[in-house]
Amino acid sequence: MPQLTRRRALTAAAALTAAAGVAAAVAPGASAAEHHHGSPEAFDEVYRGRRIQGRPASVGGHHHDHGGGYAVFVDGVELHVMQNADGSWISVVSHYAPVSTPRAAARAAVDELQGAALLPFPAN
């Protein structure tokens, strides 16, 4: 039996990591509608009586820096969203509860607002 060296251990760890990455990429639940060309697909719906919308944002704006080039609105007021390094999304309303898509972030914000109006967030 060959001796386990650091090189062999690192090679095995890299192979396992790559295999796990491939398995995650083809896992069920990764909807094509939510990952169209690396960006979530646009949506426009009424959720709990509030109109939520999301769409790719224009390049060069604030959202390109933090929101992955994506804009979300609740009743026409912009909900600032940000995509985390792990692919999850957070909003200014539900900052400590990451979700899987901007649509889920908009729904979580509506839930958190409990009927209150979303106020415009001042840009720096």
PDB file of N, CA and C in Angstrom, residues 59-113:
ATOM      1  N   VAL A  59     -26.590  48.183 -16.654  1.00  0.00           N
ATOM      2  CA  VAL A  59     -25.183  48.062 -16.271  1.00  0.00           C
ATOM      3  C   VAL A  59     -24.667  49.420 -15.825  1.00  0.00           C
ATOM      4  N   GLY A  60     -23.846  49.412 -14.774  1.00  0.00           N
ATOM      5  CA  GLY A  60     -23.199  50.631 -14.324  1.00  0.00           C
ATOM      6  C   GLY A  60     -23.865  51.271 -13.131  1.00  0.00           C
ATOM      7  N   GLY A  61     -25.044  50.809 -12.748  1.00  0.00           N
ATOM      8  CA  GLY A  61     -25.728  51.374 -11.601  1.00  0.00           C
ATOM      9  C   GLY A  61     -25.283  50.731 -10.311  1.00  0.00           C
ATOM     10  N   HIS A  62     -25.890  51.162  -9.218  1.00  0.00           N
ATOM     11  CA  HIS A  62     -25.578  50.622  -7.896  1.00  0.00           C
ATOM     12  C   HIS A  62     -25.799  49.119  -7.853  1.00  0.00           C
ATOM     13  N   HIS A  63     -26.840  48.651  -8.520  1.00  0.00           N
ATOM     14  CA  HIS A  63     -27.163  47.223  -8.460  1.00  0.00           C
ATOM     15  C   HIS A  63     -26.115  46.368  -9.143  1.00  0.00           C
ATOM     16  N   HIS A  64     -25.418  46.933 -10.097  1.00  0.00           N
ATOM     17  CA  HIS A  64     -24.379  46.152 -10.744  1.00  0.00           C
ATOM     18  C   HIS A  64     -23.281  45.808  -9.740  1.00  0.00           C
ATOM     19  N   ASP A  65     -23.053  46.701  -8.784  1.00  0.00           N
ATOM     20  CA  ASP A  65     -22.005  46.479  -7.796  1.00  0.00           C
ATOM     21  C   ASP A  65     -22.409  45.465  -6.730  1.00  0.00           C
ATOM     22  N   HIS A  66     -23.663  45.538  -6.253  1.00  0.00           N
ATOM     23  CA  HIS A  66     -24.055  44.699  -5.122  1.00  0.00           C
ATOM     24  C   HIS A  66     -25.194  43.737  -5.435  1.00  0.00           C
ATOM     25  N   GLY A  67     -26.077  44.087  -6.320  1.00  0.00           N
ATOM     26  CA  GLY A  67     -27.266  43.282  -6.572  1.00  0.00           C
ATOM     27  C   GLY A  67     -27.130  42.343  -7.739  1.00  0.00           C
ATOM     28  N   GLY A  68     -25.915  42.118  -8.188  1.00  0.00           N
ATOM     29  CA  GLY A  68     -25.716  41.185  -9.287  1.00  0.00           C
ATOM     30  C   GLY A  68     -26.368  41.667 -10.573  1.00  0.00           C
ATOM     31  N   GLY A  69     -26.550  43.003 -10.725  1.00  0.00           N
ATOM     32  CA  GLY A  69     -27.180  43.527 -11.919  1.00  0.00           C
ATOM     33  C   GLY A  69     -28.671  43.266 -11.943  1.00  0.00           C
ATOM     34  N   TYR A  70     -29.300  43.255 -10.777  1.00  0.00           N
ATOM     35  CA  TYR A  70     -30.708  42.911 -10.672  1.00  0.00           C
ATOM     36  C   TYR A  70     -31.435  43.932  -9.801  1.00  0.00           C
ATOM     37  N   ALA A  71     -32.619  44.371 -10.230  1.00  0.00           N
ATOM     38  CA  ALA A  71     -33.412  45.343  -9.482  1.00  0.00           C
ATOM     39  C   ALA A  71     -34.727  44.700  -9.042  1.00  0.00           C
ATOM     40  N   VAL A  72     -35.138  44.994  -7.808  1.00  0.00           N
ATOM     41  CA  VAL A  72     -36.376  44.453  -7.239  1.00  0.00           C
ATOM     42  C   VAL A  72     -37.214  45.621  -6.740  1.00  0.00           C
ATOM     43  N   PHE A  73     -38.533  45.521  -6.922  1.00  0.00           N
ATOM     44  CA  PHE A  73     -39.463  46.570  -6.511  1.00  0.00           C
ATOM     45  C   PHE A  73     -40.634  45.971  -5.752  1.00  0.00           C
ATOM     46  N   VAL A  74     -41.099  46.688  -4.736  1.00  0.00           N
ATOM     47  CA  VAL A  74     -42.320  46.334  -3.996  1.00  0.00           C
ATOM     48  C   VAL A  74     -43.247  47.525  -4.129  1.00  0.00           C
ATOM     49  N   ASP A  75     -44.378  47.314  -4.773  1.00  0.00           N
ATOM     50  CA  ASP A  75     -45.339  48.389  -5.036  1.00  0.00           C
ATOM     51  C   ASP A  75     -44.668  49.583  -5.714  1.00  0.00           C
ATOM     52  N   GLY A  76     -43.738  49.340  -6.616  1.00  0.00           N
ATOM     53  CA  GLY A  76     -43.071  50.388  -7.371  1.00  0.00           C
ATOM     54  C   GLY A  76     -41.899  51.046  -6.673  1.00  0.00           C
ATOM     55  N   VAL A  77     -41.661  50.711  -5.412  1.00  0.00           N
ATOM     56  CA  VAL A  77     -40.535  51.273  -4.658  1.00  0.00           C
ATOM     57  C   VAL A  77     -39.387  50.269  -4.698  1.00  0.00           C
ATOM     58  N   GLU A  78     -38.212  50.766  -5.009  1.00  0.00           N
ATOM     59  CA  GLU A  78     -37.065  49.878  -5.135  1.00  0.00           C
ATOM     60  C   GLU A  78     -36.682  49.255  -3.791  1.00  0.00           C
ATOM     61  N   LEU A  79     -36.535  47.946  -3.799  1.00  0.00           N
ATOM     62  CA  LEU A  79     -36.050  47.188  -2.650  1.00  0.00           C
ATOM     63  C   LEU A  79     -34.595  46.851  -2.942  1.00  0.00           C
ATOM     64  N   HIS A  80     -33.683  47.407  -2.190  1.00  0.00           N
ATOM     65  CA  HIS A  80     -32.266  47.139  -2.446  1.00  0.00           C
ATOM     66  C   HIS A  80     -31.939  45.700  -2.059  1.00  0.00           C
ATOM     67  N   VAL A  81     -31.387  44.974  -3.016  1.00  0.00           N
ATOM     68  CA  VAL A  81     -30.997  43.584  -2.806  1.00  0.00           C
ATOM     69  C   VAL A  81     -29.513  43.432  -3.079  1.00  0.00           C
ATOM     70  N   MET A  82     -28.955  42.379  -2.528  1.00  0.00           N
ATOM     71  CA  MET A  82     -27.547  42.099  -2.721  1.00  0.00           C
ATOM     72  C   MET A  82     -27.363  40.594  -2.812  1.00  0.00           C
ATOM     73  N   GLN A  83     -26.532  40.166  -3.741  1.00  0.00           N
ATOM     74  CA  GLN A  83     -26.217  38.751  -3.860  1.00  0.00           C
ATOM     75  C   GLN A  83     -24.945  38.464  -3.079  1.00  0.00           C
ATOM     76  N   ASN A  84     -25.009  37.476  -2.204  1.00  0.00           N
ATOM     77  CA  ASN A  84     -23.856  37.062  -1.404  1.00  0.00           C
ATOM     78  C   ASN A  84     -22.916  36.196  -2.233  1.00  0.00           C
ATOM     79  N   ALA A  85     -21.733  35.996  -1.736  1.00  0.00           N
ATOM     80  CA  ALA A  85     -20.732  35.191  -2.432  1.00  0.00           C
ATOM     81  C   ALA A  85     -21.188  33.754  -2.644  1.00  0.00           C
ATOM     82  N   ASP A  86     -22.038  33.242  -1.754  1.00  0.00           N
ATOM     83  CA  ASP A  86     -22.516  31.862  -1.893  1.00  0.00           C
ATOM     84  C   ASP A  86     -23.711  31.745  -2.834  1.00  0.00           C
ATOM     85  N   GLY A  87     -24.140  32.863  -3.455  1.00  0.00           N
ATOM     86  CA  GLY A  87     -25.255  32.824  -4.390  1.00  0.00           C
ATOM     87  C   GLY A  87     -26.590  33.165  -3.765  1.00  0.00           C
ATOM     88  N   SER A  88     -26.650  33.252  -2.446  1.00  0.00           N
ATOM     89  CA  SER A  88     -27.906  33.603  -1.782  1.00  0.00           C
ATOM     90  C   SER A  88     -28.138  35.110  -1.916  1.00  0.00           C
ATOM     91  N   TRP A  89     -29.360  35.552  -1.618  1.00  0.00           N
ATOM     92  CA  TRP A  89     -29.742  36.955  -1.759  1.00  0.00           C
ATOM     93  C   TRP A  89     -30.270  37.482  -0.441  1.00  0.00           C
ATOM     94  N   ILE A  90     -29.991  38.762  -0.162  1.00  0.00           N
ATOM     95  CA  ILE A  90     -30.536  39.445   1.007  1.00  0.00           C
ATOM     96  C   ILE A  90     -31.074  40.795   0.544  1.00  0.00           C
ATOM     97  N   SER A  91     -31.933  41.373   1.371  1.00  0.00           N
ATOM     98  CA  SER A  91     -32.444  42.704   1.059  1.00  0.00           C
ATOM     99  C   SER A  91     -32.224  43.602   2.264  1.00  0.00           C
ATOM    100  N   VAL A  92     -32.456  44.888   2.056  1.00  0.00           N
ATOM    101  CA  VAL A  92     -32.306  45.845   3.144  1.00  0.00           C
ATOM    102  C   VAL A  92     -33.345  45.584   4.235  1.00  0.00           C
ATOM    103  N   VAL A  93     -34.466  44.952   3.890  1.00  0.00           N
ATOM    104  CA  VAL A  93     -35.522  44.661   4.865  1.00  0.00           C
ATOM    105  C   VAL A  93     -35.241  43.371   5.629  1.00  0.00           C
ATOM    106  N   SER A  94     -34.792  42.351   4.942  1.00  0.00           N
ATOM    107  CA  SER A  94     -34.529  41.061   5.599  1.00  0.00           C
ATOM    108  C   SER A  94     -33.050  40.702   5.431  1.00  0.00           C
ATOM    109  N   HIS A  95     -32.205  41.548   5.981  1.00  0.00           N
ATOM    110  CA  HIS A  95     -30.762  41.449   5.797  1.00  0.00           C
ATOM    111  C   HIS A  95     -30.149  40.189   6.408  1.00  0.00           C
ATOM    112  N   TYR A  96     -30.717  39.690   7.477  1.00  0.00           N
ATOM    113  CA  TYR A  96     -30.113  38.550   8.171  1.00  0.00           C
ATOM    114  C   TYR A  96     -30.777  37.227   7.853  1.00  0.00           C
ATOM    115  N   ALA A  97     -31.597  37.206   6.793  1.00  0.00           N
ATOM    116  CA  ALA A  97     -32.267  35.971   6.392  1.00  0.00           C
ATOM    117  C   ALA A  97     -32.021  35.735   4.903  1.00  0.00           C
ATOM    118  N   PRO A  98     -30.868  35.173   4.531  1.00  0.00           N
ATOM    119  CA  PRO A  98     -30.582  34.951   3.116  1.00  0.00           C
ATOM    120  C   PRO A  98     -31.572  33.975   2.489  1.00  0.00           C
ATOM    121  N   VAL A  99     -31.911  34.236   1.229  1.00  0.00           N
ATOM    122  CA  VAL A  99     -32.832  33.388   0.471  1.00  0.00           C
ATOM    123  C   VAL A  99     -32.186  33.038  -0.866  1.00  0.00           C
ATOM    124  N   SER A 100     -32.822  32.153  -1.625  1.00  0.00           N
ATOM    125  CA  SER A 100     -32.190  31.619  -2.824  1.00  0.00           C
ATOM    126  C   SER A 100     -32.333  32.481  -4.074  1.00  0.00           C
ATOM    127  N   THR A 101     -33.339  33.361  -4.136  1.00  0.00           N
ATOM    128  CA  THR A 101     -33.573  34.153  -5.342  1.00  0.00           C
ATOM    129  C   THR A 101     -34.023  35.566  -4.983  1.00  0.00           C
ATOM    130  N   PRO A 102     -33.924  36.504  -5.916  1.00  0.00           N
ATOM    131  CA  PRO A 102     -34.469  37.842  -5.674  1.00  0.00           C
ATOM    132  C   PRO A 102     -35.985  37.815  -5.446  1.00  0.00           C
ATOM    133  N   ARG A 103     -36.704  36.919  -6.124  1.00  0.00           N
ATOM    134  CA  ARG A 103     -38.147  36.775  -5.905  1.00  0.00           C
ATOM    135  C   ARG A 103     -38.417  36.395  -4.447  1.00  0.00           C
ATOM    136  N   ALA A 104     -37.645  35.468  -3.926  1.00  0.00           N
ATOM    137  CA  ALA A 104     -37.805  35.066  -2.526  1.00  0.00           C
ATOM    138  C   ALA A 104     -37.447  36.224  -1.594  1.00  0.00           C
ATOM    139  N   ALA A 105     -36.475  37.057  -1.971  1.00  0.00           N
ATOM    140  CA  ALA A 105     -36.118  38.231  -1.164  1.00  0.00           C
ATOM    141  C   ALA A 105     -37.276  39.226  -1.137  1.00  0.00           C
ATOM    142  N   ALA A 106     -37.930  39.420  -2.284  1.00  0.00           N
ATOM    143  CA  ALA A 106     -39.087  40.327  -2.347  1.00  0.00           C
ATOM    144  C   ALA A 106     -40.227  39.790  -1.488  1.00  0.00           C
ATOM    145  N   ARG A 107     -40.487  38.494  -1.567  1.00  0.00           N
ATOM    146  CA  ARG A 107     -41.550  37.896  -0.748  1.00  0.00           C
ATOM    147  C   ARG A 107     -41.226  38.003   0.735  1.00  0.00           C
ATOM    148  N   ALA A 108     -39.972  37.770   1.100  1.00  0.00           N
ATOM    149  CA  ALA A 108     -39.569  37.876   2.509  1.00  0.00           C
ATOM    150  C   ALA A 108     -39.734  39.311   2.998  1.00  0.00           C
ATOM    151  N   ALA A 109     -39.440  40.285   2.139  1.00  0.00           N
ATOM    152  CA  ALA A 109     -39.608  41.693   2.519  1.00  0.00           C
ATOM    153  C   ALA A 109     -41.080  42.011   2.755  1.00  0.00           C
ATOM    154  N   VAL A 110     -41.954  41.518   1.876  1.00  0.00           N
ATOM    155  CA  VAL A 110     -43.399  41.732   2.054  1.00  0.00           C
ATOM    156  C   VAL A 110     -43.852  41.119   3.374  1.00  0.00           C
ATOM    157  N   ASP A 111     -43.386  39.915   3.659  1.00  0.00           N
ATOM    158  CA  ASP A 111     -43.743  39.265   4.930  1.00  0.00           C
ATOM    159  C   ASP A 111     -43.270  40.105   6.116  1.00  0.00           C
ATOM    160  N   GLU A 112     -42.052  40.612   6.036  1.00  0.00           N
ATOM    161  CA  GLU A 112     -41.467  41.384   7.130  1.00  0.00           C
ATOM    162  C   GLU A 112     -42.166  42.737   7.303  1.00  0.00           C
ATOM    163  N   LEU A 113     -42.569  43.351   6.194  1.00  0.00           N
ATOM    164  CA  LEU A 113     -43.231  44.656   6.261  1.00  0.00           C
ATOM    165  C   LEU A 113     -44.612  44.589   6.920  1.00  0.00           C
TER     166      LEU A 113
END
